[in-house]
Coordinates of C-alpha atoms and ligand atoms in Angstrom, one line a residue:
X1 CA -79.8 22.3 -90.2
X2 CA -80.0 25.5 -88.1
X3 CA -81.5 25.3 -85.1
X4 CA -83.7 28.4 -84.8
X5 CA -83.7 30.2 -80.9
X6 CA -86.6 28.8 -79.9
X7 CA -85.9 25.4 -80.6
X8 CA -82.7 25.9 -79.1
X9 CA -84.1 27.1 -75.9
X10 CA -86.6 24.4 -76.1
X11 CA -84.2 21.8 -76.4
X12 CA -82.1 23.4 -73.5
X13 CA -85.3 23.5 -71.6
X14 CA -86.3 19.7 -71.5
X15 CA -83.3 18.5 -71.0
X16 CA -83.5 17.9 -67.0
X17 CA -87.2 17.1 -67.6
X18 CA -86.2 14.0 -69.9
X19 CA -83.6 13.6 -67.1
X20 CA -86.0 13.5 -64.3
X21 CA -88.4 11.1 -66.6
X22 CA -85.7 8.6 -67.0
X23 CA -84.4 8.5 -63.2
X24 CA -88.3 7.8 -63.3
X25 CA -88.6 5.2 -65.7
X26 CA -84.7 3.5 -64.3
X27 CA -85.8 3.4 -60.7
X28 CA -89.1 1.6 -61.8
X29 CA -87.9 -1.2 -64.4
X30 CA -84.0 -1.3 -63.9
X31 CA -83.3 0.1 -60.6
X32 CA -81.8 -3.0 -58.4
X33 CA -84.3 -2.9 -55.7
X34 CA -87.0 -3.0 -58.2
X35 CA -88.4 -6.4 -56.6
X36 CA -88.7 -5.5 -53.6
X37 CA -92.6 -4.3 -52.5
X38 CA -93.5 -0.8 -52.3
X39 CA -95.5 1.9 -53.2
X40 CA -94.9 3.1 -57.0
X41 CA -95.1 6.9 -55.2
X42 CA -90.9 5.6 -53.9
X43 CA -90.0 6.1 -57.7
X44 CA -89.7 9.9 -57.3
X45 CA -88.1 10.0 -54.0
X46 CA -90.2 12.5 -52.8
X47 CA -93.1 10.6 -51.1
X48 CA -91.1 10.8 -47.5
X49 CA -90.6 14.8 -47.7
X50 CA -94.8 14.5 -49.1
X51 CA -95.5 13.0 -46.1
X52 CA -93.2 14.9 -43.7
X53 CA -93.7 18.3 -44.8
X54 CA -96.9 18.1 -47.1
X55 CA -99.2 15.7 -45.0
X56 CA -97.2 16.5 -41.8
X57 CA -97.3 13.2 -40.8
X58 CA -94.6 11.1 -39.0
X59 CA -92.8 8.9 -40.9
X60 CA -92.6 6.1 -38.6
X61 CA -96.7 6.1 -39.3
X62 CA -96.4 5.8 -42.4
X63 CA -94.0 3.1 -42.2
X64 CA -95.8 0.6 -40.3
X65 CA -99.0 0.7 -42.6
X66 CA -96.1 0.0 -45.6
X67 CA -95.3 -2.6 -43.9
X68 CA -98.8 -4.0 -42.8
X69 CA -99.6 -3.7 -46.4
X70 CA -96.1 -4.8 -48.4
X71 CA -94.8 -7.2 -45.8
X72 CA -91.4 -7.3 -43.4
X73 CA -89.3 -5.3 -46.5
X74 CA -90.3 -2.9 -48.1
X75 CA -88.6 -0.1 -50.8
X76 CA -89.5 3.3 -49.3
X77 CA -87.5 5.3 -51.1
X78 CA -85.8 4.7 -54.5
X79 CA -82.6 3.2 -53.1
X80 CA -84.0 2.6 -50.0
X81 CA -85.1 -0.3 -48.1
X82 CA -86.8 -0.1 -44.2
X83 CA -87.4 -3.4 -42.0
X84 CA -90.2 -4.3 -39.3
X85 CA -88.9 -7.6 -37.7
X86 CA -87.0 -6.4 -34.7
X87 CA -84.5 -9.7 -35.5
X88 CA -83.0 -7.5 -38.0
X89 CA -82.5 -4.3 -35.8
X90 CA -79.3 -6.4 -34.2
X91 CA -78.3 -7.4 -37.3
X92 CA -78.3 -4.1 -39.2
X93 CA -76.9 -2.1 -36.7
X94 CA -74.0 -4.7 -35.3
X95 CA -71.1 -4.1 -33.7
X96 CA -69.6 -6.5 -36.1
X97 CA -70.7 -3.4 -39.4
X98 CA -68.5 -1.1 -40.3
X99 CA -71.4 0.7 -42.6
X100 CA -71.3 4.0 -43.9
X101 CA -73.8 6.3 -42.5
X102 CA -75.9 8.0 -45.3
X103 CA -75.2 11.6 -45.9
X104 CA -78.9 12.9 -47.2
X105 CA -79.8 12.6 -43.4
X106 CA -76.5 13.1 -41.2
X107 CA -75.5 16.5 -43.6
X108 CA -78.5 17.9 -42.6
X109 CA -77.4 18.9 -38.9
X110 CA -73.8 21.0 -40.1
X111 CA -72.0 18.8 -37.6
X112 CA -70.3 17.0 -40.8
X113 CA -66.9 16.8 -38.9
X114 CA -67.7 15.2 -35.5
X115 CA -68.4 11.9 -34.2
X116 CA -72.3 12.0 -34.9
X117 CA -71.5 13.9 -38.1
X118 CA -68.7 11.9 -39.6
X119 CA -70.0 9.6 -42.5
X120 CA -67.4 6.9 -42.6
X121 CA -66.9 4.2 -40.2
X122 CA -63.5 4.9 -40.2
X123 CA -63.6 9.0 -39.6
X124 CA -66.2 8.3 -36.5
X125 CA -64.7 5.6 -34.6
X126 CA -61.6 7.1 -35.0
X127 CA -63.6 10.1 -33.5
X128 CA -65.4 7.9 -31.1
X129 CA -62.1 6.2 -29.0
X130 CA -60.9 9.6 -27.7
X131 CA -63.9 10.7 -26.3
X132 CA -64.7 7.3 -24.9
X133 CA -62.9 7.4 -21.6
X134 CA -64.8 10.3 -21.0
X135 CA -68.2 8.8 -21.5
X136 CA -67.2 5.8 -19.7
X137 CA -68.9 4.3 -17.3
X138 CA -65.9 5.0 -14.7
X139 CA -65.8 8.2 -15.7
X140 CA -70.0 9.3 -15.3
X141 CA -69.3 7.7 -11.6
X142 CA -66.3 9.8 -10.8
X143 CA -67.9 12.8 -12.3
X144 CA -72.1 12.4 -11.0
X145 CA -71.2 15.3 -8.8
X146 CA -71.6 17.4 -11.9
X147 CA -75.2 16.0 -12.3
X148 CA -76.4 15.7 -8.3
X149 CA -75.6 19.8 -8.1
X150 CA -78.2 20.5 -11.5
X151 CA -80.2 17.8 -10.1
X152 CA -80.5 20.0 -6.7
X153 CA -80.8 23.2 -8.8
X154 CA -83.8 21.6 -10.5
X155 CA -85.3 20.6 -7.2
X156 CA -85.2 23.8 -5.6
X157 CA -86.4 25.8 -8.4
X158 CA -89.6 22.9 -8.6
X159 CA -89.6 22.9 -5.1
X160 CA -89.8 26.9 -4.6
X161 CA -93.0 27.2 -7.4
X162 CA -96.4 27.8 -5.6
X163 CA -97.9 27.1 -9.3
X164 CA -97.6 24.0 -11.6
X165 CA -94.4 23.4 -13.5
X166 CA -93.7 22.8 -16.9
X167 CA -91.9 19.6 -16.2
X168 CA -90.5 19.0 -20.2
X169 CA -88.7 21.9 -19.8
X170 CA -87.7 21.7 -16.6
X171 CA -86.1 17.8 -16.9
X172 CA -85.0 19.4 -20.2
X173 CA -83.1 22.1 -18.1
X174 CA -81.0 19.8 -15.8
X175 CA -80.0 17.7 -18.7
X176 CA -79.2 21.2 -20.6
X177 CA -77.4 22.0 -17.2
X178 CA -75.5 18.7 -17.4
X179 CA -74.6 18.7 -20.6
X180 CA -72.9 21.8 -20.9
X181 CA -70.7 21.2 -17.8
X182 CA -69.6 18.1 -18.7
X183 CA -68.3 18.4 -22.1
X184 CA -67.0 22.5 -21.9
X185 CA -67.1 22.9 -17.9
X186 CA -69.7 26.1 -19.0
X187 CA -73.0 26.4 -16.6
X188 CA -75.3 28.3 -18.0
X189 CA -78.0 27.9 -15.2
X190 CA -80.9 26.7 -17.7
X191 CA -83.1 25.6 -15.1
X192 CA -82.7 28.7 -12.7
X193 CA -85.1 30.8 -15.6
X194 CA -88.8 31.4 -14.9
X195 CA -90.7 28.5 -15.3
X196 CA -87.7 27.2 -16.7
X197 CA -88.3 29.1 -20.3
X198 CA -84.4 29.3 -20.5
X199 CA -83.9 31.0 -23.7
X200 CA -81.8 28.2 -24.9
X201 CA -84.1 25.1 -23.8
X202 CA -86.7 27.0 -26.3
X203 CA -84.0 27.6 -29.1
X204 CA -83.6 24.2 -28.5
X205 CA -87.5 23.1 -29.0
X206 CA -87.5 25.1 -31.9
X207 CA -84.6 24.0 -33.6
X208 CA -86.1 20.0 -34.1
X209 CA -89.5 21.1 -36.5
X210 CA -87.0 23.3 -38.4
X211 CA -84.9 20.0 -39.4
X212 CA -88.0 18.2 -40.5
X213 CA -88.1 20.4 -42.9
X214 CA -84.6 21.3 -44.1
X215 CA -83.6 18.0 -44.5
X216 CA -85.3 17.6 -47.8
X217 CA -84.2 21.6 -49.3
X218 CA -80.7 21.5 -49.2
X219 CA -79.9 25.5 -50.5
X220 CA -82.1 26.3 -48.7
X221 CA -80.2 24.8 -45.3
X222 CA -76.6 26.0 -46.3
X223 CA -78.6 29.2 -46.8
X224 CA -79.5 28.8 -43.1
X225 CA -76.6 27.5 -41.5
X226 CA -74.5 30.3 -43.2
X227 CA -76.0 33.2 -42.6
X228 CA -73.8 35.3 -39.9
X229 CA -75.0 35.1 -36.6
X230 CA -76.2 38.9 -36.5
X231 CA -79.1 37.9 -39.6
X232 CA -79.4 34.3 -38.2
X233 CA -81.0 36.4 -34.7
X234 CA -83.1 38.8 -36.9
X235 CA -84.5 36.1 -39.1
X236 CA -85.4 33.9 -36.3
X237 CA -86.2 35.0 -33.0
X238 CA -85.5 31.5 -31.5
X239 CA -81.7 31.2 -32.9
X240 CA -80.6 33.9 -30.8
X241 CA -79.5 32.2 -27.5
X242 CA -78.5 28.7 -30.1
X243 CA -76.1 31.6 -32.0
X244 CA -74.9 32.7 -28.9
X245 CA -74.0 29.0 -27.7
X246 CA -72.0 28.7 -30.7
X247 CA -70.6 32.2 -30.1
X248 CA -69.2 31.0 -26.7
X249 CA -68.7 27.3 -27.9
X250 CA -66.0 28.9 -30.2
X251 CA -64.2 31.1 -28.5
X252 CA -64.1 28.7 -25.9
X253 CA -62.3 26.2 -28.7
X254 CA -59.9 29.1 -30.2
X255 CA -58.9 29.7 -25.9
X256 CA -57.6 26.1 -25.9
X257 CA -56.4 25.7 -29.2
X258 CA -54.1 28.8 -28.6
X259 CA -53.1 28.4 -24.9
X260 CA -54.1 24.7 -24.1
X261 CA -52.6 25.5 -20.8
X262 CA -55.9 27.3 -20.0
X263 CA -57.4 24.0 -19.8
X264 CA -55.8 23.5 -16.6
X265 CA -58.3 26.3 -15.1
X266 CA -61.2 24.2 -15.7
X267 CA -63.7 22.8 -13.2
X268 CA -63.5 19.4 -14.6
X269 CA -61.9 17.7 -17.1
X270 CA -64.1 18.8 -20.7
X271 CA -63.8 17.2 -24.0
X272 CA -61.3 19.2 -25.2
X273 CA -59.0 17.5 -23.0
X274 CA -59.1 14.3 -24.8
X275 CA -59.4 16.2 -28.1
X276 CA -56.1 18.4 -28.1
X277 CA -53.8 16.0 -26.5
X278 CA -51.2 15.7 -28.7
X279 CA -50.8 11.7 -27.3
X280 CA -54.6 10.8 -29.1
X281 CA -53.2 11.9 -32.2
X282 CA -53.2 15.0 -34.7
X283 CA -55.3 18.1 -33.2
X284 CA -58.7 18.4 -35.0
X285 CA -59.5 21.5 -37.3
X286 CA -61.2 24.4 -35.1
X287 CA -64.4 23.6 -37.5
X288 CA -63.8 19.5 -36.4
X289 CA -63.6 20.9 -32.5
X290 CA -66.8 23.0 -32.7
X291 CA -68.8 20.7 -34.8
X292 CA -68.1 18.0 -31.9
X293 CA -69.2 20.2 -29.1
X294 CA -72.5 21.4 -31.1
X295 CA -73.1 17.7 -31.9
X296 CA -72.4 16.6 -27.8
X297 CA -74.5 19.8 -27.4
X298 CA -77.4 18.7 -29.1
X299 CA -76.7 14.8 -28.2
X300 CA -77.1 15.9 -24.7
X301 CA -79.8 18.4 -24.3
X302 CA -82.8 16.9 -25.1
X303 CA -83.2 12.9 -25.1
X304 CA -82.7 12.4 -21.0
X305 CA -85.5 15.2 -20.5
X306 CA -87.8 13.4 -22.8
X307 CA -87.6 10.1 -21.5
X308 CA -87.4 11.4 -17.6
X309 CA -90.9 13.4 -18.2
X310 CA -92.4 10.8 -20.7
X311 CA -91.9 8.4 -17.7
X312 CA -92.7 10.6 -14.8
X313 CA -96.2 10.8 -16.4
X314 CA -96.9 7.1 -16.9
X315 CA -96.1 6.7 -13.4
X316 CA -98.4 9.2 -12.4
X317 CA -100.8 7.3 -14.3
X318 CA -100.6 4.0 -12.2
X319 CA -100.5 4.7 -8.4
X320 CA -99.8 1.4 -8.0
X321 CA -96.6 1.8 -9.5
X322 CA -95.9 4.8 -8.3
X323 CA -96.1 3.5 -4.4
X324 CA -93.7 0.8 -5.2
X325 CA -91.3 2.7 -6.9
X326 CA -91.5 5.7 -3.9
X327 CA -91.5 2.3 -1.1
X328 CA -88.3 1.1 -2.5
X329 CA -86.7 4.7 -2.9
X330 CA -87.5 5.3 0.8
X331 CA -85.9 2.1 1.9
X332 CA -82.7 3.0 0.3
X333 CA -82.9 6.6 0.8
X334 CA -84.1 7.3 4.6
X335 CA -82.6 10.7 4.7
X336 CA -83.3 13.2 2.5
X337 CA -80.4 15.2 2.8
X338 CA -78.2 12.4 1.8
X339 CA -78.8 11.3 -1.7
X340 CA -77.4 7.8 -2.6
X341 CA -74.4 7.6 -4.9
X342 CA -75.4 6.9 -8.5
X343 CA -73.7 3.0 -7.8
X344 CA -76.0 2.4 -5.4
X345 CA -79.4 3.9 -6.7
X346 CA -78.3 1.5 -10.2
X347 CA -78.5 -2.0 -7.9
X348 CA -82.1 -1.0 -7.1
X349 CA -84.2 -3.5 -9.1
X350 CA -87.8 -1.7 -10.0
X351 CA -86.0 1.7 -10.4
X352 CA -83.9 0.1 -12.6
X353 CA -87.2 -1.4 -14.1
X354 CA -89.4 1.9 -14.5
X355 CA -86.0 3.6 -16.0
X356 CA -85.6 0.9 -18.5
X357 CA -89.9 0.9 -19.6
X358 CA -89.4 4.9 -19.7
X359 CA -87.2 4.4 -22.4
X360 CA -89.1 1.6 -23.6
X361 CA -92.1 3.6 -24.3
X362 CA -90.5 7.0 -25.0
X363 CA -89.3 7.7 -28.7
X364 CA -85.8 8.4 -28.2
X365 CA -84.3 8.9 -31.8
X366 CA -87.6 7.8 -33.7
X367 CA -86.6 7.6 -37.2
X368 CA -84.7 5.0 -39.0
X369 CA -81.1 5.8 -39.1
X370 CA -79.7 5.4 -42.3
X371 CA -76.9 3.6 -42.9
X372 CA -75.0 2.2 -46.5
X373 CA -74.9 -1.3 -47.5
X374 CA -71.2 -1.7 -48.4
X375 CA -70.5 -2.5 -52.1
X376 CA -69.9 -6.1 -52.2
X377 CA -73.7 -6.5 -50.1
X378 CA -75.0 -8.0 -47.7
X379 CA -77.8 -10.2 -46.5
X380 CA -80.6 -9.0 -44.5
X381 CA -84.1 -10.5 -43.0
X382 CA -82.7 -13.5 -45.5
X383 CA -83.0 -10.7 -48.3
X384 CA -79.5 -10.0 -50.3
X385 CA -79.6 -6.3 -50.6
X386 CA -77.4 -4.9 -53.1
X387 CA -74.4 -2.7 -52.1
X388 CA -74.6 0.7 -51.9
X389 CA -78.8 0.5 -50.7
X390 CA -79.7 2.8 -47.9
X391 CA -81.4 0.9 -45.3
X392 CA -82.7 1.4 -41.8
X393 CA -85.0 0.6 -38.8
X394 CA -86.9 2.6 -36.5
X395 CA -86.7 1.6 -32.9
X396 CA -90.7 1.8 -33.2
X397 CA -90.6 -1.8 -34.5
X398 CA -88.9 -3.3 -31.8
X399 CA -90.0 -1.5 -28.6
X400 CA -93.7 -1.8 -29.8
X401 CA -93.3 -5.8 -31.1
X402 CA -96.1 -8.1 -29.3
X403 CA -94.1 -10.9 -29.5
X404 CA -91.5 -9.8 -27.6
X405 CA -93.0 -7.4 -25.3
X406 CA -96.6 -8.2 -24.5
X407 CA -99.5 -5.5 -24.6
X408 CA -96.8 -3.3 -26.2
X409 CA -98.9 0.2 -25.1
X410 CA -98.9 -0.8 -21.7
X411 CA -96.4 1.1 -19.3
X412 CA -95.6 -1.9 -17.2
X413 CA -92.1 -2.3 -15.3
X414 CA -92.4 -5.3 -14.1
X415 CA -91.8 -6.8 -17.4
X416 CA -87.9 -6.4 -16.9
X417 CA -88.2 -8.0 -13.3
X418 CA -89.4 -11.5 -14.5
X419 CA -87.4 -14.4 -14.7
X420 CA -86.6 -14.1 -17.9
X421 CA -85.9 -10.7 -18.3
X422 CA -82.4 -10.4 -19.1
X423 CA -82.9 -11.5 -22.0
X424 CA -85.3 -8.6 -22.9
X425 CA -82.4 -6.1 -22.3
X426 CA -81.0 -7.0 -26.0
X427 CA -84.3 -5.4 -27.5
X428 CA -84.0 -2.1 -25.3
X429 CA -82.5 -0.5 -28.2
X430 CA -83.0 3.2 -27.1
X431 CA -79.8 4.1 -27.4
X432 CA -79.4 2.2 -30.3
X433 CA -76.6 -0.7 -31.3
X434 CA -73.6 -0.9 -33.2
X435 CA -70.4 1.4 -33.8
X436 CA -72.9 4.4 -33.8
X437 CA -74.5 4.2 -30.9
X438 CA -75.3 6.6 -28.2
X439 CA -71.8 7.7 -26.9
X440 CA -73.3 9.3 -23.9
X441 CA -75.2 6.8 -22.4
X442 CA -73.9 6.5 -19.3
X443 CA -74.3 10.1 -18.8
X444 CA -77.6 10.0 -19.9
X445 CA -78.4 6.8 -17.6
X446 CA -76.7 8.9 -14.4
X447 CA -79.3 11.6 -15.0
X448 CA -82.2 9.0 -15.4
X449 CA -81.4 7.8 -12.6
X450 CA -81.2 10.5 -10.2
X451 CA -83.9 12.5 -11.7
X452 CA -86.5 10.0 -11.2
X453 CA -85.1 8.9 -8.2
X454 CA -85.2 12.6 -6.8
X455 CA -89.1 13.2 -8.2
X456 CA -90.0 10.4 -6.0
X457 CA -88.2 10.6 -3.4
X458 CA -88.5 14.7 -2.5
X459 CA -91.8 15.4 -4.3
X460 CA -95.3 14.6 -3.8
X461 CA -96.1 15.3 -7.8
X462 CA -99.8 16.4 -8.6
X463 CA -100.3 17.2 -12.7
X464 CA -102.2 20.4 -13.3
X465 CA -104.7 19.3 -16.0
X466 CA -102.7 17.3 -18.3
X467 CA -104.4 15.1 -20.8
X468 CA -102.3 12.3 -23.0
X469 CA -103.4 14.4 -26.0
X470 CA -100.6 16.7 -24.5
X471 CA -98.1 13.8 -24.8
X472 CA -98.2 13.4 -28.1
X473 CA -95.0 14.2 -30.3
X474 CA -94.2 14.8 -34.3
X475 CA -90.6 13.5 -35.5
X476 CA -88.2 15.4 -36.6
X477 CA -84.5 13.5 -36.0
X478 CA -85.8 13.9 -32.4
X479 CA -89.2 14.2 -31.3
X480 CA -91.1 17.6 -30.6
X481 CA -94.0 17.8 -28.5
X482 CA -97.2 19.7 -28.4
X483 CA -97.2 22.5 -27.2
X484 CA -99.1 22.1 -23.9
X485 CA -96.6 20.4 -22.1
X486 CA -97.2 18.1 -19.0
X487 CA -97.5 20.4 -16.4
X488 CA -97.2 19.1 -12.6
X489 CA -97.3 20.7 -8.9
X490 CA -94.1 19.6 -7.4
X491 CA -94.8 19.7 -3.5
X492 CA -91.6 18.9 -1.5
X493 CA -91.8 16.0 0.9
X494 CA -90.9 17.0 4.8
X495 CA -88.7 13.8 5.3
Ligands
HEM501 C1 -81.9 9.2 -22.9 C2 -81.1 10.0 -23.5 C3 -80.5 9.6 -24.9 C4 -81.0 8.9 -25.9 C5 -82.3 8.1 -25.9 C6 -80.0 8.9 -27.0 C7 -80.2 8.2 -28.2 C8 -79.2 8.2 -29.1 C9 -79.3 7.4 -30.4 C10 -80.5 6.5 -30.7 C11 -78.2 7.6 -31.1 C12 -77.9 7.1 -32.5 C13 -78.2 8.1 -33.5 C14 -77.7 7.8 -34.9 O1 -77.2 6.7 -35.2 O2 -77.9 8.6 -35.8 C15 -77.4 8.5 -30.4 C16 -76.2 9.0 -30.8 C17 -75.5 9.9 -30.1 N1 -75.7 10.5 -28.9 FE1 -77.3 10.0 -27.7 N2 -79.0 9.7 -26.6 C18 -79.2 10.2 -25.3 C19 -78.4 11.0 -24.6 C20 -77.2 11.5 -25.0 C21 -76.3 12.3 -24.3 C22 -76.5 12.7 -22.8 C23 -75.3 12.6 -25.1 C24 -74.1 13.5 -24.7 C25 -73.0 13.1 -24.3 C26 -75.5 12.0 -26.4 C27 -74.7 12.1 -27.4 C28 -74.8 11.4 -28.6 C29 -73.8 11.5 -29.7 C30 -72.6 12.4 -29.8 C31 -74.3 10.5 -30.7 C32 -73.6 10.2 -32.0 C33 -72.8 8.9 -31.9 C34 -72.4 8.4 -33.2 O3 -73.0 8.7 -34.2 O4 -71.5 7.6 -33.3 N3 -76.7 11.3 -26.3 N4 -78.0 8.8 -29.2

């Protein structure tokens, strides 16, 4: 029989739609996850990008009303599997798991060959345990000088201000400030712009709606990501201070690379100490080098500011927390020109408190991080879950459990001050848990600390009209805020 054209082209044509039908029909009768509860929408794999970019509505939203309706498991994506009991939050992201993490997420950020980017265990940790000494506790201590002199440079910009200041960006600025000085030794004096608009704190706040997006339109993010930087600053407005980070980031990479003796100029020791020393092993790619200082870069900028303002407002909120916290700062911080060291501001108990509730109550990294069920399985929430599943948690379910931290909405330090409240600190999981957590945490603790310390100690802080309709965030891998940011008048104390 001779097929005529048309039939031919016919033919040709429904061949990916009888393809798409039976991914349909496999992932709703023979699909191994097909017992566990859901919505019949998880079938096409698109109901997450429908909600994300259609609805616009965050994911973890969406999430807990699954799981009011389907139970503790439930299938929210054809090969995918989300939790809600914070038990299993330990369990899925233990130290003990040497998980995959799952590409359709991590590729996304075109940091593919760094330790946030690296998709194997084995690729990151080996990643991980040269920058570590860096990121060590030791090491923030020896190095807080780096993050007292930005911490000053924010204070006497906030200080100089006869009008309200935007404080997200501001807080945003120092950790933007810190960042860049302690992984490259590069200041770029973020928080010394007007009103602390630095050109690359908004490239920044641009950058997290764009990857709500692009995660789910692959072409169309290579497209992105490769265009030369020239077009990349046409097309977007926003991308030309991010390009020109990059710019510098790399030349900065090839400088070493070619004459690592030019590290010796540096102000302070910078990642790519630990990365081209021959002693930790092979050198990394130049791509491998600058996809580690974009993903520190974008580790670093962001997070610290959020939690530092998200906090600074609920203290502002409850002046009977913010007395305490300014009585105990002025016990152990009489003069004002001499700052306590970072060792001795960490022994001070409701500091310490209203630092670890910030972070509490502040969304940190607010969508479930994907990770890959090896393929001989494992067990989970008393669930076998076959190998090769995608599963994940969001921190949401754990920081906002009522069993295990009471009136869950309620910003309220003294919670980590009772007598039992060590054994709260295993469900602060902020920075997350596991192999993949946050490798700059103590960096990231070192600024909490001094920037709260230093609002409350040299400021009397008045906010300029915010409401907590200004708060409020969407998810992208990060949270973005609205808009209106909190805005406060930051008058300085005279002693
Ligand atoms: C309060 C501030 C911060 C918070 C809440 C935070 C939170 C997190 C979380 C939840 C993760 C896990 C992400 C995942 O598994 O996909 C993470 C990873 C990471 N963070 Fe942070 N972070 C903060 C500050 C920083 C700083 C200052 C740096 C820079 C040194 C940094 C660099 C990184 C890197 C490189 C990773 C990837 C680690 C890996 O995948 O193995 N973060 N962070």
């Amino acid at each position: 029989m001779v097929l005529t054209l048309t039939t031919f082209l016919l033919t040709l044509l429904s061949i990916p739609l009888l393809q798409k039908l039976y991914t349909l029909f496999y992932n709703a009768f023979l699909h191994p996850l097909r017992t566990f509860p859901g919505p019949p929408y998880v079938w096409t794999d698109w109901y997450k990008c429908y909600n994300d970019v259609y609805l616009n509505r965050n994911w973890t939203d969406v999430l807990k009303e699954l799981h009011e309706k389907y139970g503790d498991v439930v299938r929210v994506g054809a090969n995918e599997l989300h939790f809600s009991n914070p038990s299993v939050y330990n369990d899925l992201y233990s130290p003990t798991h040497r998980w995959d993490k799952d590409g359709a997420l991590y590729r996304v950020f075109n940091q593919d060959e760094s330790s946030f980017g690296y998709l194997t265990y084995r690729e990151a940790k080996a990643r991980k345990d040269i920058l570590a000494p860096l990121f060590s506790h030791r090491a923030t201590c020896e190095m807080q000088g780096i993050v007292k002199k930005h911490l000053d440079r924010m204070c006497e910009a906030l200080g100089k201000r006869e009008e309200s200041s935007d404080m997200l960006f501001a807080l945003r600025s120092f950790s933007l400030d810190c960042i860049t000085t302690y992984c490259f030794a590069k200041d770029v004096h973020a928080s010394s712009a007007e009103d602390f608009k630095h050109p690359l704190v908004e490239a920044m706040d641009a950058a997290v709606p764009a990857i709500r997006v692009l995660q789910y339109f692959n072409p169309w993010r290579k497209l992105v990501f490769g265009l030369p930087p020239w077009l990349a600053k046409l097309t977007d407005p926003n991308a030309g201070a991010r390009v020109e980070l990059q710019d510098m980031l790399l030349e900065q990479v090839k400088e070493f690379v070619e004459d690592p003796k030019r590290m010796e100029q540096t102000s302070n020791p910078t990642i790519y100490h630990r990365l081209l020393d021959p002693s930790n092993g092979p050198v990394p790619s130049l791509k491998s080098l600058h996809d580690e200082a974009m993903s520190l870069f974008f580790g670093g900028a962001e997070s610290s500011g959020n939690v530092s303002m998200l906090g600074t407002w609920y203290i502002l909120q409850n002046p009977s927390i913010e007395s305490r916290l300014r009585e105990e700062l002025r016990e152990a911080w009489p003069d004002l020109e001499d700052m306590p060291r970072l060792e001795d501001l960490e022994k001070l108990p409701y500091l310490t408190a209203v630092i670890k509730e910030s972070l509490r109550l502040s969304p940190s990294v607010p969508v479930p991080l994907p990770r890959v069920v090896p393929p001989q399985g494992a067990t989970l929430s008393n669930h076998p879950i076959p190998g090769g599943t995608i599963v994940g948690m969001s921190l949401r379910f754990v920081h906002q459990s009522e069993e295990i931290f009471p009136d869950p909405q309620t910003f309220n330090p003294d919670r980590w001050l009772g007598p039992d409240a060590s054994s709260l600190n295993k469900w602060l999981v902020a920075f997350s848990k596991g192999p993949t957590n946050c490798i700059g945490q103590n960096l990231a603790m070192c600024e909490l600390y001094m920037a709260f310390a230093a609002l409350f100690r040299r400021f009397e802080l008045v906010l300029d009209g915010t409401r907590s309709e200004d708060l409020t965030y969407s998810e992208g891998f990060l949270p973005f805020f609205n808009p209106r940011h909190m805005r406060a008048f930051c008058r300085p104390v005279e002693a």
